[in-house]
Amino acid sequence: MSDLTKILVIFDLDFTLIDNSFAICKAFNYALESFQINPPMKEKIIEKIGIELKDMFLDYLDDANAERGVHLFRQYYRTHFFEGVKIIPGAIDLLEKLQGLRYKLALLTSKKTELAIKLLEYIDLKKYFDFILGEQQEFKPKPNPEPILYILSKFPKIDKVFMIGDHDVDCLSAKNAGINFIGVLSGNTSEKNLRKCAGEDAIIIKHVGNIDPPIHLI
């Protein structure tokens, strides 16, 4: 068995550890309404959560206005990010187990780092993480490997790395960075699509509460 103190687990945030869709949908609709665009169905927004924010707006706006949409989204979200947030069942238990086993834990999200930290503090999850990385101008977003490779640079003594996420963009990020991937079905990506990315032998489970350390993470 691997030395557990030399294993790093990188978590995605939205639909992997938390459901923040209520605030995200409200912020997205606030931005679109500023352009006199009728808000889409909630399900249409939710299925895009996890990709780069600007790309979400490009389905409705041209490039220049998509940039403005991102600004308006963040303006609203900055003061409403905590509304309706829910922790995915089993997430706290898993984080506590991994911390107790002395795994290194990191978080990689498409949210701005500052807002991700505030949100984690609000729901009392920040204490579990050794490193938190959100969207940064100096890094290309998922699925580019740059963010994961930057996280790896912060843990030079690590022997094995896992990425846990709900979206195929998380899978592609892990694949592009050359690390292991575990998929969870608590988001909107189907098992079929996750396996298409990760491979038929990949570990794909219902939600993080079904991960059994160290069985799945060795």
mmCIF file of C-alpha atoms in Angstrom, residues 3-216:
data_model
loop_
_atom_site.group_PDB
_atom_site.id
_atom_site.type_symbol
_atom_site.label_atom_id
_atom_site.label_comp_id
_atom_site.label_asym_id
_atom_site.label_seq_id
_atom_site.Cartn_x
_atom_site.Cartn_y
_atom_site.Cartn_z
ATOM 1 C CA ASP A 3 2.327 5.822 2.050
ATOM 2 C CA LEU A 4 -0.929 7.729 2.622
ATOM 3 C CA THR A 5 0.972 10.865 3.650
ATOM 4 C CA LYS A 6 2.351 11.013 0.096
ATOM 5 C CA ILE A 7 -1.029 10.917 -1.633
ATOM 6 C CA LEU A 8 -2.679 14.112 -2.848
ATOM 7 C CA VAL A 9 -6.401 14.329 -3.585
ATOM 8 C CA ILE A 10 -7.582 17.287 -5.673
ATOM 9 C CA PHE A 11 -11.303 18.006 -5.435
ATOM 10 C CA ASP A 12 -13.523 19.903 -7.803
ATOM 11 C CA LEU A 13 -16.059 22.048 -5.908
ATOM 12 C CA ASP A 14 -19.430 22.506 -7.627
ATOM 13 C CA PHE A 15 -21.527 19.321 -7.673
ATOM 14 C CA THR A 16 -18.590 17.382 -6.234
ATOM 15 C CA LEU A 17 -18.506 18.773 -2.694
ATOM 16 C CA ILE A 18 -21.328 21.322 -2.789
ATOM 17 C CA ASP A 19 -24.470 22.321 -4.657
ATOM 18 C CA ASN A 20 -24.226 26.076 -5.216
ATOM 19 C CA SER A 21 -26.594 26.079 -8.182
ATOM 20 C CA PHE A 22 -29.226 28.341 -6.574
ATOM 21 C CA ALA A 23 -26.859 31.318 -6.295
ATOM 22 C CA ILE A 24 -25.170 30.566 -9.630
ATOM 23 C CA CYS A 25 -28.495 30.494 -11.490
ATOM 24 C CA LYS A 26 -29.631 33.741 -9.867
ATOM 25 C CA ALA A 27 -26.365 35.466 -10.781
ATOM 26 C CA PHE A 28 -26.483 34.156 -14.351
ATOM 27 C CA ASN A 29 -30.068 35.317 -14.824
ATOM 28 C CA TYR A 30 -29.251 38.706 -13.299
ATOM 29 C CA ALA A 31 -26.530 39.157 -15.911
ATOM 30 C CA LEU A 32 -28.685 38.049 -18.853
ATOM 31 C CA GLU A 33 -31.594 40.251 -17.801
ATOM 32 C CA SER A 34 -29.231 43.231 -18.047
ATOM 33 C CA PHE A 35 -29.121 42.479 -21.790
ATOM 34 C CA GLN A 36 -32.930 42.067 -21.968
ATOM 35 C CA ILE A 37 -32.510 38.332 -22.517
ATOM 36 C CA ASN A 38 -35.116 36.056 -20.989
ATOM 37 C CA PRO A 39 -33.536 33.691 -18.461
ATOM 38 C CA PRO A 40 -33.169 30.099 -19.672
ATOM 39 C CA MET A 41 -34.579 27.137 -17.790
ATOM 40 C CA LYS A 42 -32.644 26.416 -14.614
ATOM 41 C CA GLU A 43 -31.647 23.003 -15.981
ATOM 42 C CA LYS A 44 -29.955 24.659 -18.971
ATOM 43 C CA ILE A 45 -27.756 26.703 -16.644
ATOM 44 C CA ILE A 46 -27.011 23.844 -14.278
ATOM 45 C CA GLU A 47 -25.778 21.554 -17.062
ATOM 46 C CA LYS A 48 -23.081 24.136 -17.873
ATOM 47 C CA ILE A 49 -21.808 24.618 -14.321
ATOM 48 C CA GLY A 50 -18.180 23.577 -14.212
ATOM 49 C CA ILE A 51 -17.047 25.033 -17.527
ATOM 50 C CA GLU A 52 -15.387 28.448 -17.860
ATOM 51 C CA LEU A 53 -17.866 31.191 -16.961
ATOM 52 C CA LYS A 54 -17.357 33.148 -20.180
ATOM 53 C CA ASP A 55 -18.175 30.033 -22.207
ATOM 54 C CA MET A 56 -21.509 29.804 -20.397
ATOM 55 C CA PHE A 57 -22.390 33.305 -21.610
ATOM 56 C CA LEU A 58 -21.230 32.681 -25.178
ATOM 57 C CA ASP A 59 -24.340 30.553 -25.680
ATOM 58 C CA TYR A 60 -26.364 33.776 -25.386
ATOM 59 C CA LEU A 61 -24.017 36.702 -26.096
ATOM 60 C CA ASP A 62 -21.249 37.706 -28.475
ATOM 61 C CA ASP A 63 -17.663 37.770 -27.229
ATOM 62 C CA ALA A 64 -17.598 41.373 -26.010
ATOM 63 C CA ASN A 65 -20.944 41.110 -24.240
ATOM 64 C CA ALA A 66 -19.966 37.750 -22.759
ATOM 65 C CA GLU A 67 -17.101 39.532 -20.994
ATOM 66 C CA ARG A 68 -19.609 42.053 -19.670
ATOM 67 C CA GLY A 69 -21.866 39.191 -18.633
ATOM 68 C CA VAL A 70 -19.053 37.664 -16.589
ATOM 69 C CA HIS A 71 -18.527 41.011 -14.849
ATOM 70 C CA LEU A 72 -22.234 41.348 -14.030
ATOM 71 C CA PHE A 73 -22.412 37.740 -12.843
ATOM 72 C CA ARG A 74 -19.534 38.267 -10.434
ATOM 73 C CA GLN A 75 -20.949 41.573 -9.263
ATOM 74 C CA TYR A 76 -24.133 39.806 -8.170
ATOM 75 C CA TYR A 77 -22.543 36.549 -7.019
ATOM 76 C CA ARG A 78 -20.044 38.345 -4.775
ATOM 77 C CA THR A 79 -22.831 39.288 -2.356
ATOM 78 C CA HIS A 80 -25.148 36.298 -2.865
ATOM 79 C CA PHE A 81 -22.737 33.341 -3.149
ATOM 80 C CA PHE A 82 -23.934 31.784 0.104
ATOM 81 C CA GLU A 83 -27.624 31.631 -0.808
ATOM 82 C CA GLY A 84 -29.047 28.124 -0.931
ATOM 83 C CA VAL A 85 -25.663 26.386 -0.783
ATOM 84 C CA LYS A 86 -25.806 22.714 0.219
ATOM 85 C CA ILE A 87 -23.028 20.283 1.031
ATOM 86 C CA ILE A 88 -23.149 17.048 -0.979
ATOM 87 C CA PRO A 89 -24.090 14.065 1.251
ATOM 88 C CA GLY A 90 -21.036 12.340 2.654
ATOM 89 C CA ALA A 91 -18.601 15.126 1.727
ATOM 90 C CA ILE A 92 -17.744 16.121 5.288
ATOM 91 C CA ASP A 93 -17.287 12.510 6.390
ATOM 92 C CA LEU A 94 -14.918 11.855 3.485
ATOM 93 C CA LEU A 95 -12.866 14.989 4.105
ATOM 94 C CA GLU A 96 -12.562 14.131 7.790
ATOM 95 C CA LYS A 97 -11.482 10.576 6.996
ATOM 96 C CA LEU A 98 -8.868 11.716 4.493
ATOM 97 C CA GLN A 99 -7.553 14.355 6.857
ATOM 98 C CA GLY A 100 -7.385 11.758 9.630
ATOM 99 C CA LEU A 101 -5.396 9.464 7.332
ATOM 100 C CA ARG A 102 -3.032 12.402 6.646
ATOM 101 C CA TYR A 103 -3.739 12.665 2.944
ATOM 102 C CA LYS A 104 -2.893 16.012 1.377
ATOM 103 C CA LEU A 105 -6.039 17.745 0.126
ATOM 104 C CA ALA A 106 -6.375 20.462 -2.502
ATOM 105 C CA LEU A 107 -9.307 22.158 -4.192
ATOM 106 C CA LEU A 108 -9.478 23.252 -7.833
ATOM 107 C CA THR A 109 -12.475 25.301 -8.942
ATOM 108 C CA SER A 110 -13.499 27.605 -11.766
ATOM 109 C CA LYS A 111 -14.632 30.159 -9.177
ATOM 110 C CA LYS A 112 -12.320 33.031 -8.309
ATOM 111 C CA THR A 113 -9.961 31.911 -5.535
ATOM 112 C CA GLU A 114 -11.104 34.674 -3.183
ATOM 113 C CA LEU A 115 -14.779 33.735 -3.544
ATOM 114 C CA ALA A 116 -14.065 30.020 -3.279
ATOM 115 C CA ILE A 117 -12.287 30.613 0.026
ATOM 116 C CA LYS A 118 -15.151 32.756 1.341
ATOM 117 C CA LEU A 119 -17.667 30.097 0.365
ATOM 118 C CA LEU A 120 -15.635 27.322 1.988
ATOM 119 C CA GLU A 121 -15.312 29.414 5.144
ATOM 120 C CA TYR A 122 -19.065 30.028 5.171
ATOM 121 C CA ILE A 123 -19.838 26.286 5.088
ATOM 122 C CA ASP A 124 -16.856 25.417 7.319
ATOM 123 C CA LEU A 125 -14.991 23.300 4.758
ATOM 124 C CA LYS A 126 -11.876 25.444 4.327
ATOM 125 C CA LYS A 127 -10.189 23.824 7.333
ATOM 126 C CA TYR A 128 -9.826 20.541 5.449
ATOM 127 C CA PHE A 129 -7.702 21.858 2.578
ATOM 128 C CA ASP A 130 -3.962 22.297 2.356
ATOM 129 C CA PHE A 131 -4.255 24.353 -0.827
ATOM 130 C CA ILE A 132 -7.077 26.080 -2.717
ATOM 131 C CA LEU A 133 -6.841 27.270 -6.311
ATOM 132 C CA GLY A 134 -9.540 29.072 -8.247
ATOM 133 C CA GLU A 135 -9.548 30.867 -11.560
ATOM 134 C CA GLN A 136 -6.318 32.829 -12.014
ATOM 135 C CA GLN A 137 -5.369 35.055 -14.930
ATOM 136 C CA GLU A 138 -1.943 33.458 -15.162
ATOM 137 C CA PHE A 139 -3.376 29.982 -15.790
ATOM 138 C CA LYS A 140 -5.511 28.667 -18.591
ATOM 139 C CA PRO A 141 -8.734 27.137 -17.194
ATOM 140 C CA LYS A 142 -9.736 23.483 -17.086
ATOM 141 C CA PRO A 143 -9.289 21.259 -19.032
ATOM 142 C CA ASN A 144 -5.844 22.763 -19.588
ATOM 143 C CA PRO A 145 -3.405 21.002 -17.228
ATOM 144 C CA GLU A 146 -1.771 24.237 -16.016
ATOM 145 C CA PRO A 147 -3.843 24.610 -12.805
ATOM 146 C CA ILE A 148 -3.268 21.000 -11.741
ATOM 147 C CA LEU A 149 0.436 21.209 -12.554
ATOM 148 C CA TYR A 150 0.665 24.355 -10.431
ATOM 149 C CA ILE A 151 -0.996 22.539 -7.529
ATOM 150 C CA LEU A 152 1.450 19.652 -7.945
ATOM 151 C CA SER A 153 4.344 22.109 -7.683
ATOM 152 C CA LYS A 154 3.140 22.923 -4.161
ATOM 153 C CA PHE A 155 3.456 19.275 -3.090
ATOM 154 C CA PRO A 156 6.915 18.128 -4.265
ATOM 155 C CA LYS A 157 7.024 15.019 -2.026
ATOM 156 C CA ILE A 158 3.779 13.509 -3.301
ATOM 157 C CA ASP A 159 3.939 10.071 -4.970
ATOM 158 C CA LYS A 160 0.361 9.681 -6.204
ATOM 159 C CA VAL A 161 -2.404 12.110 -7.160
ATOM 160 C CA PHE A 162 -6.159 11.752 -7.654
ATOM 161 C CA MET A 163 -8.641 14.226 -9.102
ATOM 162 C CA ILE A 164 -12.254 13.838 -7.963
ATOM 163 C CA GLY A 165 -14.892 15.605 -10.047
ATOM 164 C CA ASP A 166 -18.356 15.406 -11.550
ATOM 165 C CA HIS A 167 -17.754 16.877 -14.999
ATOM 166 C CA ASP A 168 -15.946 15.632 -18.082
ATOM 167 C CA VAL A 169 -13.885 18.833 -17.924
ATOM 168 C CA ASP A 170 -12.496 17.532 -14.598
ATOM 169 C CA CYS A 171 -11.718 14.209 -16.236
ATOM 170 C CA LEU A 172 -9.961 15.896 -19.149
ATOM 171 C CA SER A 173 -7.988 18.097 -16.746
ATOM 172 C CA ALA A 174 -6.766 15.024 -14.883
ATOM 173 C CA LYS A 175 -5.968 13.177 -18.098
ATOM 174 C CA ASN A 176 -4.074 16.145 -19.538
ATOM 175 C CA ALA A 177 -2.053 16.472 -16.329
ATOM 176 C CA GLY A 178 -1.309 12.745 -16.182
ATOM 177 C CA ILE A 179 -3.040 12.028 -12.864
ATOM 178 C CA ASN A 180 -5.724 9.576 -11.720
ATOM 179 C CA PHE A 181 -9.416 10.470 -11.953
ATOM 180 C CA ILE A 182 -12.431 9.396 -9.898
ATOM 181 C CA GLY A 183 -15.819 10.479 -11.207
ATOM 182 C CA VAL A 184 -18.908 11.272 -9.152
ATOM 183 C CA LEU A 185 -22.455 11.367 -10.512
ATOM 184 C CA SER A 186 -23.709 14.144 -8.229
ATOM 185 C CA GLY A 187 -23.586 16.625 -11.116
ATOM 186 C CA ASN A 188 -25.100 16.580 -14.579
ATOM 187 C CA THR A 189 -22.565 14.512 -16.507
ATOM 188 C CA SER A 190 -23.756 10.987 -17.173
ATOM 189 C CA GLU A 191 -21.795 7.892 -16.259
ATOM 190 C CA LYS A 192 -21.572 7.113 -19.974
ATOM 191 C CA ASN A 193 -19.874 10.439 -20.723
ATOM 192 C CA LEU A 194 -17.522 10.179 -17.753
ATOM 193 C CA ARG A 195 -16.491 6.681 -18.807
ATOM 194 C CA LYS A 196 -16.033 7.869 -22.376
ATOM 195 C CA CYS A 197 -13.410 10.256 -21.023
ATOM 196 C CA ALA A 198 -11.939 8.232 -18.169
ATOM 197 C CA GLY A 199 -12.176 4.715 -19.594
ATOM 198 C CA GLU A 200 -14.392 1.736 -18.862
ATOM 199 C CA ASP A 201 -12.278 0.661 -15.878
ATOM 200 C CA ALA A 202 -12.421 4.059 -14.177
ATOM 201 C CA ILE A 203 -13.957 4.436 -10.728
ATOM 202 C CA ILE A 204 -17.284 6.225 -11.219
ATOM 203 C CA ILE A 205 -19.558 6.426 -8.168
ATOM 204 C CA LYS A 206 -22.799 8.096 -7.087
ATOM 205 C CA HIS A 207 -21.268 10.791 -4.876
ATOM 206 C CA VAL A 208 -18.233 11.452 -2.688
ATOM 207 C CA GLY A 209 -19.935 9.769 0.251
ATOM 208 C CA ASN A 210 -19.433 6.446 -1.548
ATOM 209 C CA ILE A 211 -15.659 6.826 -1.736
ATOM 210 C CA ASP A 212 -14.034 4.414 0.703
ATOM 211 C CA PRO A 213 -10.551 5.515 1.741
ATOM 212 C CA PRO A 214 -8.056 4.071 1.501
ATOM 213 C CA ILE A 215 -9.632 1.394 -0.756
ATOM 214 C CA HIS A 216 -10.334 3.749 -3.675
#
